[in-house]
Each structure stands twice: as structure tokens, then as C-alpha cells.
Coordinates of C-alpha atoms in Angstrom, one line a residue:
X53 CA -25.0 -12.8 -10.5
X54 CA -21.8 -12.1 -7.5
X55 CA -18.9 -12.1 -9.1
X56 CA -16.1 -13.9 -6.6
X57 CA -13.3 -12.4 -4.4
X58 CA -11.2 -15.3 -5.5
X59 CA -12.1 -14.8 -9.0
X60 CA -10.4 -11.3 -9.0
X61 CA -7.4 -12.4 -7.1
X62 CA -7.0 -15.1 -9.9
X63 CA -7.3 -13.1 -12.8
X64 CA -4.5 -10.8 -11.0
X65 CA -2.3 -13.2 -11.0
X66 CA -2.6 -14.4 -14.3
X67 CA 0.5 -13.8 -15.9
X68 CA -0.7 -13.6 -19.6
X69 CA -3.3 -11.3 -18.9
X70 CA -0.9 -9.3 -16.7
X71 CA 1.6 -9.5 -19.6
X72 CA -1.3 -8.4 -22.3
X73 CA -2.8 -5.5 -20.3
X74 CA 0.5 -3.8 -20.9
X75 CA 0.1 -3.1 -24.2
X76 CA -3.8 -2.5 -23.6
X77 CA -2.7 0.7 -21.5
X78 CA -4.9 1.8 -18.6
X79 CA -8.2 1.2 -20.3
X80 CA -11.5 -0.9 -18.9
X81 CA -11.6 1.8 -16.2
X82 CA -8.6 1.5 -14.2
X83 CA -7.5 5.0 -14.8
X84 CA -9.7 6.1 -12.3
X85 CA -7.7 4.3 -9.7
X86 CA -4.2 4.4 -11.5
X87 CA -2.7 8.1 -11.9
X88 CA -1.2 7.5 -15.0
X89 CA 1.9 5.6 -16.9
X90 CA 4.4 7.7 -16.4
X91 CA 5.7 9.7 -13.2
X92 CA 5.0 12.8 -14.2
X93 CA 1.6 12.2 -14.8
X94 CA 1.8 11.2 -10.7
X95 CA 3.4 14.0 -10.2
X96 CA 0.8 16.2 -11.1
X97 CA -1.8 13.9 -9.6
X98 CA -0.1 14.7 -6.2
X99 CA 0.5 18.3 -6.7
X100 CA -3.1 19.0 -7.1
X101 CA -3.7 16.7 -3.8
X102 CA -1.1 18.7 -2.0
X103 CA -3.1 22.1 -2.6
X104 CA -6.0 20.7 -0.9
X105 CA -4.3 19.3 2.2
X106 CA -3.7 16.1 1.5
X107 CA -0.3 14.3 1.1
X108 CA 0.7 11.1 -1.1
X109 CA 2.7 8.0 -1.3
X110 CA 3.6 6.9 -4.5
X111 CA 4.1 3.4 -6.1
X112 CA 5.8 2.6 -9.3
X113 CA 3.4 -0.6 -9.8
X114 CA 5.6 -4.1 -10.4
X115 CA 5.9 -7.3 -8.6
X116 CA 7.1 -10.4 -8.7
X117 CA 9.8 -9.8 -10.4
X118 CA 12.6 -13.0 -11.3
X119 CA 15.2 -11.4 -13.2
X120 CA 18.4 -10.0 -12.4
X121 CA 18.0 -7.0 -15.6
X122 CA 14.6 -6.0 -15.0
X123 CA 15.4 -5.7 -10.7
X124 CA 18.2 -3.6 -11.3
X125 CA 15.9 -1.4 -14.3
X126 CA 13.6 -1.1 -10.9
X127 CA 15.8 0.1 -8.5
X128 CA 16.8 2.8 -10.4
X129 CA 13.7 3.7 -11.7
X130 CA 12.8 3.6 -8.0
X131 CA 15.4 6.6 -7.3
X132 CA 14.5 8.3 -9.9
X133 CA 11.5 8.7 -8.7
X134 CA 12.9 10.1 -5.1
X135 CA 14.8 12.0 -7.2
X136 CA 12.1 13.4 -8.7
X137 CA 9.6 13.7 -5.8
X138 CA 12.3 16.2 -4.4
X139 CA 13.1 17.7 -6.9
X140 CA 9.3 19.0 -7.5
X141 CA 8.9 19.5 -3.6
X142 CA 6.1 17.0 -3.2
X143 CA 4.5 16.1 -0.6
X144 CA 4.9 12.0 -0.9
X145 CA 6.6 9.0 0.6
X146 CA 7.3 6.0 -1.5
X147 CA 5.9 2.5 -1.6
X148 CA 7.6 -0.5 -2.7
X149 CA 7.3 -4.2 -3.3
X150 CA 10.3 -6.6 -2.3
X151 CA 9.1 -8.9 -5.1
X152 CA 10.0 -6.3 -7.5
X153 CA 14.0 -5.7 -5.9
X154 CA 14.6 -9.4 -5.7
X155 CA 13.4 -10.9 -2.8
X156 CA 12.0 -13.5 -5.2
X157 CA 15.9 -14.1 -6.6
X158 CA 17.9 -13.3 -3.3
X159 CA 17.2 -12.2 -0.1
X160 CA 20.3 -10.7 0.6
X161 CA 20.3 -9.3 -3.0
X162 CA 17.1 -8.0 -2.4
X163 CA 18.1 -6.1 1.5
X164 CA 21.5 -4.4 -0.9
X165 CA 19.1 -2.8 -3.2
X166 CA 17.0 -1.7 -0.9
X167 CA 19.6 -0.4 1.3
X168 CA 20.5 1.9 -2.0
X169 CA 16.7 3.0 -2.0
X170 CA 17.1 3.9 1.6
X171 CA 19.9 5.7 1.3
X172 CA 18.8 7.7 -1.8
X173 CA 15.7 8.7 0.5
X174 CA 17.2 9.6 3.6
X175 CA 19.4 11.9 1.8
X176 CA 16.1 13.5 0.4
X177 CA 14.7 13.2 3.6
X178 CA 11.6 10.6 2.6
X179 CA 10.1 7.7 3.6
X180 CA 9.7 4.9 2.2
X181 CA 7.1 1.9 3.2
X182 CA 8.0 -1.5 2.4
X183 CA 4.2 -2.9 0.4
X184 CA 3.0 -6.2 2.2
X185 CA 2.5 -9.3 -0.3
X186 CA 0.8 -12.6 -0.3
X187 CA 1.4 -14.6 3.1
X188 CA 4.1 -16.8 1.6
X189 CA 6.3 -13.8 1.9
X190 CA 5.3 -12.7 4.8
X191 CA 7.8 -13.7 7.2
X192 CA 10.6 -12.9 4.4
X193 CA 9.3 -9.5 4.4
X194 CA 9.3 -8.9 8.2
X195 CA 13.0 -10.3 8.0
X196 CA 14.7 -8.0 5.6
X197 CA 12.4 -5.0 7.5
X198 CA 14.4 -6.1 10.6
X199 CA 17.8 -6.0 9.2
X200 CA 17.2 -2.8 7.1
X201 CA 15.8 -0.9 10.4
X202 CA 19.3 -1.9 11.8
X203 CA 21.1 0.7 9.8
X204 CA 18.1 3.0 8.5
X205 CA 14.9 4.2 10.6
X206 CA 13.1 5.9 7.2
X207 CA 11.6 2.2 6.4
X208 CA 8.1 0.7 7.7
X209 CA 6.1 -1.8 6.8
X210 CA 2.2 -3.2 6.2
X211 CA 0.6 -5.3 8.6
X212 CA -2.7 -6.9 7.4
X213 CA -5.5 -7.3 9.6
X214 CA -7.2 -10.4 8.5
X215 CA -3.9 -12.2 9.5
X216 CA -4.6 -14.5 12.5
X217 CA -0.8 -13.6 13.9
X218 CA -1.0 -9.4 13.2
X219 CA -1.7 -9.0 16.7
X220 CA 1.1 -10.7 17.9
X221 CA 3.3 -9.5 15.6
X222 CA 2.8 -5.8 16.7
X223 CA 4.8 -6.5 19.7
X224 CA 8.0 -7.0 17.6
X225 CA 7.5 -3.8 15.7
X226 CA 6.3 -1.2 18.0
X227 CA 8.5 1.0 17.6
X228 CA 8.3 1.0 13.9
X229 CA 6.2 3.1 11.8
X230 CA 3.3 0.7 10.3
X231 CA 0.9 1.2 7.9
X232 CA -2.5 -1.1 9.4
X233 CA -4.9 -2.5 6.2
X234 CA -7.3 -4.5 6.4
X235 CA -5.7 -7.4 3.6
X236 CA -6.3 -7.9 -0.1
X237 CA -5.2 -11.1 -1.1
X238 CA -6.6 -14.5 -0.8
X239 CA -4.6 -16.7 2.2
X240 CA -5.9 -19.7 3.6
X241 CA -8.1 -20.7 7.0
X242 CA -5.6 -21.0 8.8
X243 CA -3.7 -17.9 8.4
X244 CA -6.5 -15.4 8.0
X245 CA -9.8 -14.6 9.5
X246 CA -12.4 -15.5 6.6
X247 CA -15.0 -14.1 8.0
X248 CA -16.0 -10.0 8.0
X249 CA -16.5 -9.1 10.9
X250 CA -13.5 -11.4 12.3
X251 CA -11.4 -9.2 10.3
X252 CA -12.7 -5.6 11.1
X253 CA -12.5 -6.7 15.1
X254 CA -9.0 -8.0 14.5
X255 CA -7.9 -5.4 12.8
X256 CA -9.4 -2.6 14.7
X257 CA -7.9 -4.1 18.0
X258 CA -4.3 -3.8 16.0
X259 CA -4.7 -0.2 15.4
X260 CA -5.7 0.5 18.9
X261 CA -2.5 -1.4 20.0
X262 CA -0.1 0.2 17.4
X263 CA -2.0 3.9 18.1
X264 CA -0.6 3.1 22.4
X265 CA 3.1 2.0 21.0
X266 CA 5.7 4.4 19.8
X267 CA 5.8 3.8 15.9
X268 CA 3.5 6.2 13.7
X269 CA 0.3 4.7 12.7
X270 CA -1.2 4.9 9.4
X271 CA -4.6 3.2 9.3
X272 CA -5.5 2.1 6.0
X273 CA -9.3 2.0 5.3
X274 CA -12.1 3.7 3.4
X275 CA -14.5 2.0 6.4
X276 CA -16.1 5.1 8.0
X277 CA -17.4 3.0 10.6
X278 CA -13.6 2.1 11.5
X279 CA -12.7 5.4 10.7
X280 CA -15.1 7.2 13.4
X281 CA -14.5 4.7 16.0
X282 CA -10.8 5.5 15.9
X283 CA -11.5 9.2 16.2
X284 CA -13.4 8.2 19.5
X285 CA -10.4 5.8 20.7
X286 CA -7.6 8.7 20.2
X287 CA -9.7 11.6 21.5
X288 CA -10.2 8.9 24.6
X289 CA -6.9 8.1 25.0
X290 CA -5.4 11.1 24.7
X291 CA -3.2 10.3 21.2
X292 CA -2.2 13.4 19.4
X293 CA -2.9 14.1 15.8
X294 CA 0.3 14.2 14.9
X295 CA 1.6 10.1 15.5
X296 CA -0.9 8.7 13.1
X297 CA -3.0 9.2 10.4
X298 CA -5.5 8.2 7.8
X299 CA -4.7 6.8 4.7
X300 CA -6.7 5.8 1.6
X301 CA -6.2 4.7 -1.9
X302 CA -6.6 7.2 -5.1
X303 CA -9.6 7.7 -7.2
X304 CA -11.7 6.4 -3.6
X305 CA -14.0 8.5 -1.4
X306 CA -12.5 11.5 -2.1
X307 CA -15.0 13.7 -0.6
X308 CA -14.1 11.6 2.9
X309 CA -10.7 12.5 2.4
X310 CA -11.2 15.9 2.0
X311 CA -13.5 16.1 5.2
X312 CA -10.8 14.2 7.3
X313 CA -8.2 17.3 6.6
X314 CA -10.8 19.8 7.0
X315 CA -11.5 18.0 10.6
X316 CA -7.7 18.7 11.4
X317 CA -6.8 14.8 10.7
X318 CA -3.4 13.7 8.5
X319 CA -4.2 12.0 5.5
X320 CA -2.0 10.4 2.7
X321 CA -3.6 8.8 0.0
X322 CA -2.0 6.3 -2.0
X323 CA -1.7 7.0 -5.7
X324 CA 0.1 4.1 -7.9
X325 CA 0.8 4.5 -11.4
X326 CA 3.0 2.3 -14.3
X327 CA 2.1 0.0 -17.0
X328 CA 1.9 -3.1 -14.7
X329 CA -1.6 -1.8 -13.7
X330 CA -3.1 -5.2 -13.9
X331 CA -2.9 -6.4 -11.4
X332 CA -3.2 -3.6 -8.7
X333 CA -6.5 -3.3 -10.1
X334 CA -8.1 -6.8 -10.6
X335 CA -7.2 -7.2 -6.2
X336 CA -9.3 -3.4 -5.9
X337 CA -12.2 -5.4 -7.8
X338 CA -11.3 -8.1 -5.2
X339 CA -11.9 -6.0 -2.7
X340 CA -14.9 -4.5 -4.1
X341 CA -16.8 -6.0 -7.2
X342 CA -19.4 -3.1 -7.2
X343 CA -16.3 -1.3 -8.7
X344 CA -16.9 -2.9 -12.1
X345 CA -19.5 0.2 -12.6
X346 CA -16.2 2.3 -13.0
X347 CA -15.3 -0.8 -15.4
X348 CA -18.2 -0.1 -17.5
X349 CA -18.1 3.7 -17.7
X350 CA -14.7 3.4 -19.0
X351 CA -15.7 1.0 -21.6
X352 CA -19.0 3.7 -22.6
X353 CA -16.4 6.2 -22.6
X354 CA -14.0 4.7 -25.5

């Protein structure tokens, strides 16, 4: 029996469920793709990664967020973590969600907090990457991105390349360091390629474009076919190693990741952690069901 994309991106955004599996804790498996609860436990995660060449970007899980008291408990738990990222001399740049600092509330509410996120990190010297969300907050996203890279130039962003417009909307940000995915959530016709090899061409073409602008690249895929034809486009063209990189998502092909650093290639691999684990992990079943073995081997394991 398949087991649906769209069924995944449902149960991810059931709210009950979402509410429930915080008192389940990271069972069901999803602690091999979640680093832990707590920060330190991602901490750790990361300082082993840094010993064997690879760097991080961490994500205190949360999103869609409506209230005022739990934005603000956030914001500052979002510092803390910079805070803390410094203070244990880490290799890792931050990733958050606007729906979790009030875009969802306010957008100007939401741009003030994170101008005090961006202002902790460039004081800390880090970088943080604004997390793409579902299309309906897509051009919100791209808006407060704009305005924030007014005053502060350690923010980027997440294009997704089953969007129809992502080519198109790499002109607008080329100087602007992007991180280029493939997409995980479930959008409609006429916003997103549905078909697979629609979205690898699409998205392969935006890399190549954002590689040949000024903004750092970060290409986003566990797709060694993608992966080796972008080695062949930058050794083409000329790009040095040095204004892109690869990045991939913790507890995923880690044997590729290792081979990429040994090959002389940046990687940064993604490592989220937090109680709101849900639904991070339902949309990494979305994006591959086969991953429900890892579901059953942490059930055996209990």
C-alpha cells in the first residue's frame, strides 16, 4: 500500500496531534532526524559534526505561532541560542521561521523582533537564514527579507524549487545569500510544478542562476544526481568553492556528507531540535515515505 505525500503534509498540520506529540517526546523514530529537546543536546550534536568537517545551522523547531506571550518566549529563546552557539564556539548559523516571531500577528511586529535577532547575531558575528513556509506566506516572507536586508546583510532566505515563479524571483535577490531546496509542502497547480522531473529541472536551472550571481549559494538536496551535476557546472564555469555549498538535513546520508568535505566541498547540515518536532517530521515523511522504516525501528526499540 503508498502511503500519500498529502497525507503527511496533513497530519503535520494537524494541530491536536501537533499539540499531543509534545508530551509524547521524540518517540516513533523522529529522534533520528531531531537532535534532541533541548539546546544542549544540539550543541553536542554539532560539536561532534564540527570535528569531522562539517558545519551546522540550527533550528529551535516552532511555527505558526498567534500569540503575543509565546512570540516574545521565542525571540528570546532564539538569542539564547546565539548566545549560546558563541559561547561554545560552534560552528553554526541559525534558522528561523517568521510564523513563529509574528508574522502571523503583525508584520511589522514580526520585522522588530527579528531586527533584535539580527542584531544579537551580527554582534556574534552569525548568520541567520530566514526558513521558507507554505506559499500563502510566501510573498510576506520575501517582503520583510527586503526590508530587514535594508539595515542588516547577515539575513538570507529559502527559495523552493517546485515554485513556478523561483526563477524569476532570483533576479530580485541576487545579491542575497539563498539557500535553493527543492520544496516540502503541498501548494497548488498553479503555483508549483507537480510533476518530478518539472521540479528537479526547475530547480537545477535556479541553482545554476544563483551559483553565476553574487549571493552565496547553499544547495539544499540529498539528490546525488543533482549533486554531481553541480560539481560538473562549477568546475565548468569556473565558480570557486568558497561562494556556495552543500547543505543537507541531520540524521540523512551521512556517509555523502562526509565524502563531500573529504572532496574539498562546504557542507552545513541542518540539525533542528525542540519539542514541536511534529511536525518537522511528518513533512520529512512527506518527502519520503520509505522513512517510516526509521518509524518502525524506533517503535522495536521502546
Amino acid at each position: 500500500m503508498t502511503i500519500s505525500r498529502s497525507f503527511f503534509i496533513f497530519l503535520s498540520q494537524n494541530k491536536t496531534l501537533t499539540k499531543g506529540a509534545k508530551k509524547w517526546g521524540i518517540h516513533l523514530g523522529a529522534s533520528k532526524v531531531v537532535a534532541g529537546e533541548d539546546i544542549d543536546e544540539a550543541l553536542t550534536t554539532i560539536q561532534s559534526m564540527n570535528e569531522q568537517g562539517l558545519m551546522a545551522t540550527i533550528d529551535h523547531l516552532g511555527e505558526f505561532i498567534t500569540e503575543k506571550s509565546e512570540v516574545e518566549e521565542a525571540k528570546q529563546k532564539t538569542i539564547e541560542i546565539i548566545d549560546s552557539v558563541y559561547a561554545k564556539n560552534v560552528q553554526s548559523e541559525l534558522t528561523v521561521k517568521l510564523t513563529k516571531l509574528g508574522l502571523d500577528i503583525d508584520t511589522d511586529y514580526c520585522i522588530e523582533n527579528m531586527k533584535e535577532i539580527l542584531q544579537a547575531a551580527k554582534e556574534k558575528q552569525n548568520f541567520v537564514n530566514i526558513d521558507m513556509e507554505d506559499y500563502s506566506r510566501y510573498e510576506k516572507t520575501l517582503n520583510v527579507l527586503k526590508t530587514l536586508r535594508k539595515e542588516y546583510d547577515n539575513v538570507g532566505t529559502v527559495l523552493q524549487g517546485y515554485l513556478r515563479r523561483g526563477l524569476d524571483d532570483l533576479d530580485g535577490l541576487a545579491e542575497v545569500p539563498l539557500r535553493i531546496v527543492k520544496g516540502a509542502y503541498q501548494e497548488k497547480e498553479e503555483v508549483a510544478f507537480k510533476d518530478k522531473h518539472e521540479v528537479d529541472a526547475n530547480y537545477f536551472l535556479m541553482i545554476q542562476k544563483h551559483l553565476q550571481q553574487e549571493g552565496f549559494t547553499a544547495i539544499g538536496t540529498h539528490d546525488h544526481r543533482i549533486i554531481n551535476a553541480v560539481k560538473l557546472f562549477v568546475e565548468d564555469q569556473g565558480i570557486p568553492y568558497h561562494t556556495f555549498e552543500f547543505q543537507m538535513l541531520y540524521g540523512f546520508r551521512t556517509e555523502l556528507q562526509l565524502q563531500l568535505v573529504q572532496e574539498g566541498y562546504n557542507v552545513r547540515v541542518y540539525v533542528p531540535f525542540g519539542k514541536e518536532w511534529y511536525g518537522y517530521f511528518m513533512r520529512r515523511l512527506a518527502e519520503r515515505p520509505q522513512n517510516l522504516v526509521s518509524v518502525a525501528k524506533g517503535m522495536i526499540a521502546k
